[in-house]
Amino acid sequence: MDLIEELKSYCDINNPVGALMLSGEWGSGKTYFIKKFIKSVKDKYVFVCISLFGIDSLDKLRVDVKKKWLEKASELDKLNGTKVLKIADSYKKVFGTIKEVLPENWQKKGEVVSSIMDLVNFVPISNRMSDKKVILVFDDLERSNISCTDLLGCINDYCENQDFNTIIIANEGKIKDSSKNELSYHEIKEKIVQRVIHFVPDYEEIVSDTIELMPLGIEYKGILRKNKQSLVKILSGEFNDSAIIERYRIENYKFGDNKKREEYQKEEKNLRKLLEQRPHNVRSFKCAIQDFERVYNKLVNAGIQDCSNWLLSFTCFMMANKAGLIWENSQYGNLFLYLDVEKLYPDVFNSNFIVNGFSEWIIHGEWNDEVITKEIQLFLKKKNAATPLEILKTHNLPEVNEEIIDEGFKDLLVEAYEGKLSLDEYILFLYNCCYSRSYDIDLPAIDWENVREGINKQIKYLINSEEKDSHSHMMIGDDSKEYFTEDEWSAYQIIKKFRDNDVWIYEKNKRLYIDLISSDLNDAFRNLSNKRYKAFSVEMESATINAFKNADNMDKNHFSGWFVGIWGQYSDIEEIDKQITTMALKKLREDLNSVMQDYKEKNKNIAAKHTQNFIKKLDDIITPESKDVPIEQ
């Protein structure tokens, strides 16, 4: 069926006996198609388009129709180079008539009745403008808040009584039937709708138009054009579902085990249901194409030139997510996040080409540039892994050939013992130990005491270096404990404790405190107050007393106030170790007292006074219940 010709044929009819309905799935491009059709015949007809989305009364609908009609009449007259004389005359007559019957105090408030909302009810509209026929287009029938009986009855008034050619755009499958006391939708449709055309999108045209008409970068459009046919396949959903189901049967059915077979049959039913829900939403597709440009630029800047697989996987995931087909489970993280997408888009979606940072952006709208950058770097590291050792440090064991394991695992153990693996690489190592049992792979003997020692070496290295353990990292859920041996689990707990307790942050801030207060007091005053600390340690106390002694009187004057700003509420901060902090504060007070006596002996009275004030403030912040905590010498 040629939809364009069908629509033209209907629009040519004089005095139609009913409306023409264009029915199709949500997001399939019905409105987009109608807009293209309108452009193609704009010289012959005038189209007045009204959205029924959220309309909750017939009065509002009628006002909307008249407003849109008047707007079109005004546009038409402007195009013809004339003024809207007839409409202007109608307004003057209507306003004059209303003004005469209004109370005197209302007559002064012409704005009450001069707005178009008040006047359009009194302005007649017709099915012709100049020499052009007026076509009414009602969109989103199923999204109206008016009952179908009333709504279609109102539309029928325009079509049957006022002789408007009327097009209705709807998704019939989503139209709710009426209450028991009203005619059903199907009953009233038979009386009002002359013909229903089922909309079948031209997906190739939609994809082409999306690529060419959207404001996108030239290079990015190039990769879209290159992958046009695959994008058409994703949007149209032209996959062999029978083959997908048959493949599932071959891989999973275990004849002879009735219980298992029943489970597989249930899963097959769920698979069929999932495949039936494969989306074709044009708006979701356009969102994917528009959003991926940001991903594309990120990938290209990172050195990834061919982004085709990334584009296709991102589009598949976006389409599935917009359709509500992504299953998130906080208990399992991203373990099952991509399973249904792989079933919906076999041979197109590849989870290797959509990092978790992109998934988070699609699902939750959170773009974390630090996380995404790290994940892309890991992807490149995995892609570029060449030696057996590099491959084992970046790949899951099921992805690796046996000869790679035989050749490289001993070298991997050496690095694990020496603390040369990153914490994520240690976790991958633990996962692969677990995989080795599932796939019956014999690994060399592992000295777990040396592994744990290696993890502690890596943690110590992180603490003492400028490297950062990113907030985005691998983890093992507590629910997976049963799959790991005691040795594997105890090794992971070292990493988990380090990360959960923010040890790295505390140690970094402790070192920063000591470095800044020992080198640049002004910088210390500016940058140390908003940091998180685990405790005021003895090392920090030593740096503090030396910094105070070396400060001039101007800095001494501000020193105690700045210090109390950091530590004054330490007893109320849950994460701070109270015992260590109190012990160090008491030592600082004792050292300050010695310094003050020295200043007095040398007649440095201003410095002595600043020191005395500092001691007094320390007395105020050291908790009474901690007065008996011994000082570490």
CSV table of N, CA and C in Angstrom, one decimal, residues 27-30 32 36 199 201-212 232 235 280 282 285-286:
chain,number,residue,atom,x,y,z
A,27,GLY,N,5.8,5.6,18.8
A,27,GLY,CA,7.2,5.9,18.4
A,27,GLY,C,7.6,5.3,17.1
A,28,SER,N,6.6,4.7,16.3
A,28,SER,CA,7.0,4.1,15.0
A,28,SER,C,7.1,5.1,13.9
A,29,GLY,N,6.9,6.4,14.2
A,29,GLY,CA,7.1,7.4,13.2
A,29,GLY,C,5.9,7.9,12.5
A,30,LYS,N,4.7,7.7,13.1
A,30,LYS,CA,3.4,8.1,12.5
A,30,LYS,C,3.4,9.6,12.3
A,32,TYR,N,5.9,11.7,12.4
A,32,TYR,CA,7.0,12.1,11.5
A,32,TYR,C,6.5,12.0,10.0
A,36,LYS,N,5.9,14.8,7.0
A,36,LYS,CA,6.5,14.8,5.7
A,36,LYS,C,5.4,14.8,4.6
A,199,PHE,N,-0.2,1.7,9.8
A,199,PHE,CA,1.1,2.3,9.4
A,199,PHE,C,2.2,1.4,9.5
A,201,PRO,N,6.2,1.6,8.9
A,201,PRO,CA,7.2,2.5,8.7
A,201,PRO,C,8.2,2.1,7.6
A,202,ASP,N,8.8,3.0,6.9
A,202,ASP,CA,9.9,2.8,6.0
A,202,ASP,C,11.2,3.1,6.8
A,203,TYR,N,11.7,2.0,7.5
A,203,TYR,CA,12.8,2.2,8.4
A,203,TYR,C,14.0,2.7,7.7
A,204,GLU,N,14.3,2.3,6.5
A,204,GLU,CA,15.5,2.7,5.8
A,204,GLU,C,15.4,4.2,5.6
A,205,GLU,N,14.2,4.7,5.2
A,205,GLU,CA,14.1,6.2,5.0
A,205,GLU,C,14.2,6.9,6.3
A,206,ILE,N,13.7,6.4,7.4
A,206,ILE,CA,13.8,7.0,8.7
A,206,ILE,C,15.2,7.2,9.2
A,207,VAL,N,16.0,6.1,9.0
A,207,VAL,CA,17.4,6.1,9.4
A,207,VAL,C,18.2,7.1,8.5
A,208,SER,N,17.9,7.1,7.2
A,208,SER,CA,18.6,8.0,6.3
A,208,SER,C,18.3,9.4,6.7
A,209,ASP,N,17.0,9.7,6.9
A,209,ASP,CA,16.6,11.1,7.3
A,209,ASP,C,17.3,11.5,8.6
A,210,THR,N,17.3,10.6,9.6
A,210,THR,CA,17.9,10.9,10.9
A,210,THR,C,19.4,11.3,10.7
A,211,ILE,N,20.1,10.5,9.9
A,211,ILE,CA,21.5,10.8,9.7
A,211,ILE,C,21.7,12.1,9.0
A,212,GLU,N,20.9,12.3,8.0
A,212,GLU,CA,21.2,13.5,7.1
A,212,GLU,C,20.6,14.8,7.7
A,232,VAL,N,19.4,0.2,10.5
A,232,VAL,CA,18.1,-0.1,10.0
A,232,VAL,C,17.6,-1.4,10.6
A,235,LEU,N,16.6,-0.8,14.3
A,235,LEU,CA,15.3,-0.1,14.4
A,235,LEU,C,14.1,-0.9,14.0
A,280,HIS,N,10.6,-0.6,18.4
A,280,HIS,CA,10.9,0.1,17.1
A,280,HIS,C,10.7,1.6,17.2
A,282,VAL,N,11.0,5.3,17.1
A,282,VAL,CA,11.9,6.2,16.4
A,282,VAL,C,12.5,7.3,17.3
A,285,PHE,N,15.4,5.8,19.0
A,285,PHE,CA,16.5,5.6,18.1
A,285,PHE,C,17.2,7.0,17.9
A,286,LYS,N,16.4,8.1,17.7
A,286,LYS,CA,17.1,9.4,17.5
A,286,LYS,C,17.8,9.8,18.8
